Amino acid sequence: MKRRKIIMALGAMPIVSAFGPVQSTLENLSKQNIKRLDNAMAKFELPVLPYAYDALEPYIDKMTMEIHHTKHHNAYVTNLNKAVEGTEMEGKSLEDLMANISKYPVAVRNNGGGHWNHSLFWTLMKQNGSGEPSGALGDAIKSAFGSFTDFKSQFKSAAAIRFGSGWAWLVVSSGKLVVTSTPNQDNPLMDLPTGQASVAEVKGTPILGLDVWEHAYYLKYQNRRPEYIENWWNVINWDKAAELFSKAKK
Ligand code: MN3
């Protein structure tokens, strides 16, 4: 601003007291800085479900959805915030934490993974989600697995044989579609050693993810995990999967 314009601008300020305008400018600047700090240290938040708790009935029941979202997912968010608070991890994005998880404490791996995995999982389901993917994703599945039926059976098998708690995934890995699974709340984005049963088997960008922890199905299906896995195909949001596929590095 040129000197003349500054004088004009000052002249236009209302004179409340001798220090009024300056003081209020300082207060505004300070408020802006505080807001900037708040944003930098933004805490992780539980996302709102994109549908009602009963939207996936009868395949996934309302009570399971409500407890899964408000108790389990919420606990991952709360514990992740606790784990990063006051550390150099505070303010980092979830993606950044996942990509460097081998450097961070196990509480960040478990709760950060839990937050990332569930945030994705909710968006991969919808009411009346039955059907098969079309377009580029449909073609890529046929080319990678032979047919949609062959892909489905490979994915179902990965979900069924994952021992204990974990996830089954369809990922883009080195340009190819691959079915894999992870234990606990690990996911294929984590920079963990691959190839062992105790860690992520394959790294890649998730296109589909299925939660096979007992808390995801036990109220309705008890020990019948294969039945839950089979019914999940009625609520898959293939539009979301296609969107993730279009954005994934090929
Ligand atoms: Mn879960």
mmCIF file of C-alpha atoms and ligand atoms in Angstrom:
data_model
loop_
_atom_site.group_PDB
_atom_site.id
_atom_site.type_symbol
_atom_site.label_atom_id
_atom_site.label_comp_id
_atom_site.label_asym_id
_atom_site.label_seq_id
_atom_site.Cartn_x
_atom_site.Cartn_y
_atom_site.Cartn_z
ATOM 1 C CA MET A 1 0.000 0.000 0.000
ATOM 2 C CA LYS A 2 1.305 3.440 -0.845
ATOM 3 C CA ARG A 3 1.801 5.991 1.894
ATOM 4 C CA ARG A 4 -1.097 8.191 0.693
ATOM 5 C CA LYS A 5 -3.495 5.249 0.713
ATOM 6 C CA ILE A 6 -2.401 4.228 4.214
ATOM 7 C CA ILE A 7 -3.131 7.742 5.497
ATOM 8 C CA MET A 8 -6.530 7.640 3.787
ATOM 9 C CA ALA A 9 -7.255 4.236 5.289
ATOM 10 C CA LEU A 10 -6.270 5.410 8.760
ATOM 11 C CA GLY A 11 -8.413 8.496 8.269
ATOM 12 C CA ALA A 12 -11.407 6.316 7.487
ATOM 13 C CA MET A 13 -11.101 4.347 10.756
ATOM 14 C CA PRO A 14 -13.608 5.265 13.434
ATOM 15 C CA ILE A 15 -11.901 6.948 16.359
ATOM 16 C CA VAL A 16 -13.226 5.283 19.504
ATOM 17 C CA SER A 17 -10.360 6.272 21.779
ATOM 18 C CA ALA A 18 -6.749 7.189 21.271
ATOM 19 C CA PHE A 19 -5.722 3.506 21.055
ATOM 20 C CA GLY A 20 -9.072 2.065 20.033
ATOM 21 C CA PRO A 21 -8.514 1.213 16.367
ATOM 22 C CA VAL A 22 -4.979 -0.111 16.909
ATOM 23 C CA GLN A 23 -6.052 -2.192 19.868
ATOM 24 C CA SER A 24 -8.994 -3.716 18.008
ATOM 25 C CA THR A 25 -6.752 -4.491 15.006
ATOM 26 C CA LEU A 26 -4.342 -6.280 17.327
ATOM 27 C CA GLU A 27 -7.192 -8.216 18.878
ATOM 28 C CA ASN A 28 -8.398 -9.285 15.428
ATOM 29 C CA LEU A 29 -4.916 -10.377 14.393
ATOM 30 C CA SER A 30 -4.539 -12.330 17.577
ATOM 31 C CA LYS A 31 -7.930 -14.010 17.018
ATOM 32 C CA GLN A 32 -6.840 -14.973 13.504
ATOM 33 C CA ASN A 33 -3.647 -16.513 14.847
ATOM 34 C CA ILE A 34 -5.519 -18.491 17.458
ATOM 35 C CA LYS A 35 -7.886 -19.770 14.745
ATOM 36 C CA ARG A 36 -4.905 -20.739 12.583
ATOM 37 C CA LEU A 37 -3.384 -22.670 15.504
ATOM 38 C CA ASP A 38 -6.703 -24.404 16.161
ATOM 39 C CA ASN A 39 -6.844 -25.505 12.531
ATOM 40 C CA ALA A 40 -3.258 -26.759 12.573
ATOM 41 C CA MET A 41 -3.993 -28.831 15.677
ATOM 42 C CA ALA A 42 -7.441 -29.925 14.482
ATOM 43 C CA LYS A 43 -8.452 -33.072 16.272
ATOM 44 C CA PHE A 44 -9.672 -36.157 14.488
ATOM 45 C CA GLU A 45 -13.464 -36.388 14.429
ATOM 46 C CA LEU A 46 -16.007 -39.166 14.104
ATOM 47 C CA PRO A 47 -17.552 -38.786 10.633
ATOM 48 C CA VAL A 48 -21.319 -38.660 10.305
ATOM 49 C CA LEU A 49 -22.760 -41.824 8.749
ATOM 50 C CA PRO A 50 -23.991 -41.168 5.209
ATOM 51 C CA TYR A 51 -27.240 -43.103 5.977
ATOM 52 C CA ALA A 52 -29.470 -44.081 8.900
ATOM 53 C CA TYR A 53 -28.412 -46.838 11.303
ATOM 54 C CA ASP A 54 -31.185 -49.088 9.970
ATOM 55 C CA ALA A 55 -30.450 -48.402 6.279
ATOM 56 C CA LEU A 56 -28.533 -51.652 5.783
ATOM 57 C CA GLU A 57 -31.237 -53.882 7.304
ATOM 58 C CA PRO A 58 -31.770 -56.787 7.108
ATOM 59 C CA TYR A 59 -28.148 -57.544 6.136
ATOM 60 C CA ILE A 60 -26.524 -55.450 8.841
ATOM 61 C CA ASP A 61 -28.822 -54.668 11.745
ATOM 62 C CA LYS A 62 -29.474 -51.270 13.255
ATOM 63 C CA MET A 63 -28.057 -52.036 16.709
ATOM 64 C CA THR A 64 -24.794 -53.377 15.291
ATOM 65 C CA MET A 65 -24.422 -50.272 13.123
ATOM 66 C CA GLU A 66 -25.168 -47.922 16.001
ATOM 67 C CA ILE A 67 -22.753 -49.581 18.453
ATOM 68 C CA HIS A 68 -20.112 -50.006 15.746
ATOM 69 C CA HIS A 69 -20.223 -46.313 14.854
ATOM 70 C CA THR A 70 -20.889 -44.569 18.188
ATOM 71 C CA LYS A 71 -18.855 -46.887 20.437
ATOM 72 C CA HIS A 72 -16.156 -48.722 18.480
ATOM 73 C CA HIS A 73 -15.277 -46.120 15.847
ATOM 74 C CA ASN A 74 -15.720 -43.303 18.341
ATOM 75 C CA ALA A 75 -13.265 -44.997 20.724
ATOM 76 C CA TYR A 76 -10.632 -45.200 17.963
ATOM 77 C CA VAL A 77 -11.050 -41.463 17.333
ATOM 78 C CA THR A 78 -10.857 -40.573 21.040
ATOM 79 C CA ASN A 79 -7.827 -42.779 21.658
ATOM 80 C CA LEU A 80 -6.059 -41.557 18.513
ATOM 81 C CA ASN A 81 -6.480 -37.953 19.663
ATOM 82 C CA LYS A 82 -5.080 -38.914 23.094
ATOM 83 C CA ALA A 83 -2.138 -40.745 21.517
ATOM 84 C CA VAL A 84 -1.017 -37.836 19.321
ATOM 85 C CA GLU A 85 -1.771 -34.977 21.736
ATOM 86 C CA GLY A 86 1.306 -32.960 22.630
ATOM 87 C CA THR A 87 3.598 -35.021 20.377
ATOM 88 C CA GLU A 88 5.189 -34.300 17.019
ATOM 89 C CA MET A 89 2.372 -36.378 15.480
ATOM 90 C CA GLU A 90 -0.234 -33.784 16.470
ATOM 91 C CA GLY A 91 -1.573 -31.937 13.426
ATOM 92 C CA LYS A 92 -0.384 -34.572 10.933
ATOM 93 C CA SER A 93 -2.985 -35.935 8.523
ATOM 94 C CA LEU A 94 -4.296 -39.447 8.959
ATOM 95 C CA GLU A 95 -2.834 -40.405 5.557
ATOM 96 C CA ASP A 96 0.570 -39.122 6.670
ATOM 97 C CA LEU A 97 0.358 -41.178 9.876
ATOM 98 C CA MET A 98 -0.604 -44.333 7.922
ATOM 99 C CA ALA A 99 2.251 -43.915 5.425
ATOM 100 C CA ASN A 100 4.823 -43.646 8.252
ATOM 101 C CA ILE A 101 3.186 -45.859 10.863
ATOM 102 C CA SER A 102 6.303 -47.960 11.467
ATOM 103 C CA LYS A 103 7.843 -44.917 13.225
ATOM 104 C CA TYR A 104 4.908 -44.380 15.587
ATOM 105 C CA PRO A 105 3.647 -46.038 18.779
ATOM 106 C CA VAL A 106 1.319 -49.019 18.617
ATOM 107 C CA ALA A 107 -1.577 -46.902 19.980
ATOM 108 C CA VAL A 108 -1.394 -44.741 16.840
ATOM 109 C CA ARG A 109 -1.176 -47.821 14.614
ATOM 110 C CA ASN A 110 -4.234 -49.422 16.243
ATOM 111 C CA ASN A 111 -6.417 -46.346 16.689
ATOM 112 C CA GLY A 112 -5.269 -44.478 13.575
ATOM 113 C CA GLY A 113 -5.852 -47.620 11.535
ATOM 114 C CA GLY A 114 -9.229 -48.070 13.226
ATOM 115 C CA HIS A 115 -10.239 -44.510 12.359
ATOM 116 C CA TRP A 116 -9.045 -44.719 8.749
ATOM 117 C CA ASN A 117 -10.522 -48.177 8.101
ATOM 118 C CA HIS A 118 -13.967 -47.409 9.526
ATOM 119 C CA SER A 119 -14.185 -43.998 7.838
ATOM 120 C CA LEU A 120 -13.727 -45.841 4.541
ATOM 121 C CA PHE A 121 -15.953 -48.785 5.462
ATOM 122 C CA TRP A 122 -19.077 -46.659 6.069
ATOM 123 C CA THR A 123 -18.807 -45.046 2.646
ATOM 124 C CA LEU A 124 -18.424 -48.429 0.923
ATOM 125 C CA MET A 125 -21.939 -49.448 1.943
ATOM 126 C CA LYS A 126 -25.397 -48.186 1.061
ATOM 127 C CA GLN A 127 -29.018 -49.193 1.069
ATOM 128 C CA ASN A 128 -29.892 -51.406 -1.925
ATOM 129 C CA GLY A 129 -26.245 -51.631 -2.842
ATOM 130 C CA SER A 130 -26.524 -54.939 -4.634
ATOM 131 C CA GLY A 131 -25.109 -55.484 -8.064
ATOM 132 C CA GLU A 132 -21.807 -55.646 -9.795
ATOM 133 C CA PRO A 133 -19.379 -52.900 -10.693
ATOM 134 C CA SER A 134 -19.528 -51.666 -14.268
ATOM 135 C CA GLY A 135 -17.186 -49.438 -16.240
ATOM 136 C CA ALA A 136 -13.424 -49.362 -15.666
ATOM 137 C CA LEU A 137 -13.575 -51.140 -12.286
ATOM 138 C CA GLY A 138 -15.797 -53.919 -13.647
ATOM 139 C CA ASP A 139 -13.422 -54.432 -16.584
ATOM 140 C CA ALA A 140 -10.334 -54.391 -14.340
ATOM 141 C CA ILE A 141 -11.869 -56.997 -11.992
ATOM 142 C CA LYS A 142 -12.642 -59.301 -14.926
ATOM 143 C CA SER A 143 -9.162 -58.849 -16.312
ATOM 144 C CA ALA A 144 -7.442 -59.472 -12.943
ATOM 145 C CA PHE A 145 -9.563 -62.360 -11.649
ATOM 146 C CA GLY A 146 -11.129 -63.900 -14.769
ATOM 147 C CA SER A 147 -14.705 -63.059 -13.775
ATOM 148 C CA PHE A 148 -16.675 -61.189 -11.119
ATOM 149 C CA THR A 149 -17.651 -64.562 -9.599
ATOM 150 C CA ASP A 150 -13.999 -65.589 -9.289
ATOM 151 C CA PHE A 151 -13.133 -62.250 -7.687
ATOM 152 C CA LYS A 152 -16.028 -62.568 -5.250
ATOM 153 C CA SER A 153 -14.998 -66.031 -4.162
ATOM 154 C CA GLN A 154 -11.374 -64.943 -3.652
ATOM 155 C CA PHE A 155 -12.451 -61.924 -1.584
ATOM 156 C CA LYS A 156 -14.894 -63.997 0.491
ATOM 157 C CA SER A 157 -12.193 -66.541 1.165
ATOM 158 C CA ALA A 158 -9.715 -63.853 2.316
ATOM 159 C CA ALA A 159 -12.374 -62.475 4.685
ATOM 160 C CA ALA A 160 -13.340 -65.910 6.010
ATOM 161 C CA ILE A 161 -9.828 -67.241 6.674
ATOM 162 C CA ARG A 162 -8.436 -64.061 8.269
ATOM 163 C CA PHE A 163 -7.730 -65.498 11.713
ATOM 164 C CA GLY A 164 -9.128 -63.460 14.609
ATOM 165 C CA SER A 165 -9.862 -59.781 14.033
ATOM 166 C CA GLY A 166 -9.001 -58.002 10.820
ATOM 167 C CA TRP A 167 -10.004 -56.806 7.387
ATOM 168 C CA ALA A 168 -10.291 -58.153 3.846
ATOM 169 C CA TRP A 169 -9.301 -55.785 1.034
ATOM 170 C CA LEU A 170 -9.406 -55.250 -2.680
ATOM 171 C CA VAL A 171 -6.448 -52.990 -3.454
ATOM 172 C CA VAL A 172 -4.595 -51.518 -6.389
ATOM 173 C CA SER A 173 -1.031 -52.679 -5.803
ATOM 174 C CA SER A 174 1.727 -51.844 -8.316
ATOM 175 C CA GLY A 175 -0.950 -51.151 -10.919
ATOM 176 C CA LYS A 176 -2.818 -54.446 -10.376
ATOM 177 C CA LEU A 177 -6.014 -55.341 -8.528
ATOM 178 C CA VAL A 178 -5.211 -57.743 -5.695
ATOM 179 C CA VAL A 179 -7.224 -59.319 -2.872
ATOM 180 C CA THR A 180 -5.510 -59.293 0.504
ATOM 181 C CA SER A 181 -6.228 -59.079 4.236
ATOM 182 C CA THR A 182 -4.721 -57.497 7.339
ATOM 183 C CA PRO A 183 -4.851 -58.337 11.042
ATOM 184 C CA ASN A 184 -6.310 -56.031 13.721
ATOM 185 C CA GLN A 185 -6.697 -52.457 12.431
ATOM 186 C CA ASP A 186 -3.757 -52.588 10.034
ATOM 187 C CA ASN A 187 -4.380 -51.599 6.429
ATOM 188 C CA PRO A 188 -2.512 -51.785 3.107
ATOM 189 C CA LEU A 189 -1.494 -48.100 3.316
ATOM 190 C CA MET A 190 0.784 -48.743 6.302
ATOM 191 C CA ASP A 191 4.544 -48.890 5.737
ATOM 192 C CA LEU A 192 4.876 -52.260 7.413
ATOM 193 C CA PRO A 193 6.914 -55.246 6.287
ATOM 194 C CA THR A 194 4.850 -57.414 3.941
ATOM 195 C CA GLY A 195 4.599 -61.138 3.330
ATOM 196 C CA GLN A 196 4.084 -62.389 6.876
ATOM 197 C CA ALA A 197 0.817 -63.442 8.442
ATOM 198 C CA SER A 198 1.278 -61.030 11.347
ATOM 199 C CA VAL A 199 1.510 -57.887 9.203
ATOM 200 C CA ALA A 200 -0.019 -56.397 6.066
ATOM 201 C CA GLU A 201 0.343 -58.944 3.266
ATOM 202 C CA VAL A 202 0.276 -56.496 0.373
ATOM 203 C CA LYS A 203 0.644 -52.723 0.234
ATOM 204 C CA GLY A 204 -1.663 -50.747 -2.009
ATOM 205 C CA THR A 205 -4.606 -48.380 -2.317
ATOM 206 C CA PRO A 206 -7.859 -49.820 -0.917
ATOM 207 C CA ILE A 207 -10.858 -50.023 -3.261
ATOM 208 C CA LEU A 208 -12.960 -52.257 -0.993
ATOM 209 C CA GLY A 209 -12.523 -53.089 2.684
ATOM 210 C CA LEU A 210 -14.578 -55.459 4.809
ATOM 211 C CA ASP A 211 -14.459 -55.417 8.598
ATOM 212 C CA VAL A 212 -14.408 -59.002 9.910
ATOM 213 C CA TRP A 213 -13.978 -58.174 13.585
ATOM 214 C CA GLU A 214 -16.668 -59.961 15.611
ATOM 215 C CA HIS A 215 -18.081 -56.577 16.686
ATOM 216 C CA ALA A 216 -19.090 -56.029 13.026
ATOM 217 C CA TYR A 217 -21.466 -58.988 12.942
ATOM 218 C CA TYR A 218 -21.752 -60.909 16.209
ATOM 219 C CA LEU A 219 -25.131 -59.525 17.420
ATOM 220 C CA LYS A 220 -26.909 -60.767 14.298
ATOM 221 C CA TYR A 221 -24.734 -63.601 13.032
ATOM 222 C CA GLN A 222 -22.944 -64.818 16.205
ATOM 223 C CA ASN A 223 -20.175 -67.157 15.003
ATOM 224 C CA ARG A 224 -21.469 -67.324 11.412
ATOM 225 C CA ARG A 225 -18.890 -65.043 9.803
ATOM 226 C CA PRO A 226 -19.328 -66.556 6.297
ATOM 227 C CA GLU A 227 -23.041 -65.634 6.345
ATOM 228 C CA TYR A 228 -22.203 -62.011 7.228
ATOM 229 C CA ILE A 229 -19.594 -61.933 4.454
ATOM 230 C CA GLU A 230 -22.110 -63.327 1.936
ATOM 231 C CA ASN A 231 -24.790 -60.803 2.930
ATOM 232 C CA TRP A 232 -22.376 -57.879 2.733
ATOM 233 C CA TRP A 233 -22.546 -58.112 -1.078
ATOM 234 C CA ASN A 234 -26.123 -56.798 -0.851
ATOM 235 C CA VAL A 235 -24.974 -53.478 0.603
ATOM 236 C CA ILE A 236 -21.758 -52.704 -1.300
ATOM 237 C CA ASN A 237 -21.632 -49.167 -2.688
ATOM 238 C CA TRP A 238 -19.993 -49.899 -6.051
ATOM 239 C CA ASP A 239 -20.155 -46.223 -7.047
ATOM 240 C CA LYS A 240 -17.803 -45.387 -4.190
ATOM 241 C CA ALA A 241 -15.502 -48.291 -5.081
ATOM 242 C CA ALA A 242 -15.422 -47.094 -8.714
ATOM 243 C CA GLU A 243 -14.541 -43.576 -7.529
ATOM 244 C CA LEU A 244 -11.659 -44.906 -5.404
ATOM 245 C CA PHE A 245 -10.462 -47.008 -8.345
ATOM 246 C CA SER A 246 -10.481 -44.009 -10.688
ATOM 247 C CA LYS A 247 -8.321 -42.042 -8.227
ATOM 248 C CA ALA A 248 -5.886 -44.873 -7.387
ATOM 249 C CA LYS A 249 -2.396 -44.857 -8.894
ATOM 250 C CA LYS A 250 -2.327 -47.411 -11.682
HETATM 251 MN MN MN3 B 1 -15.094 -52.424 13.265
#
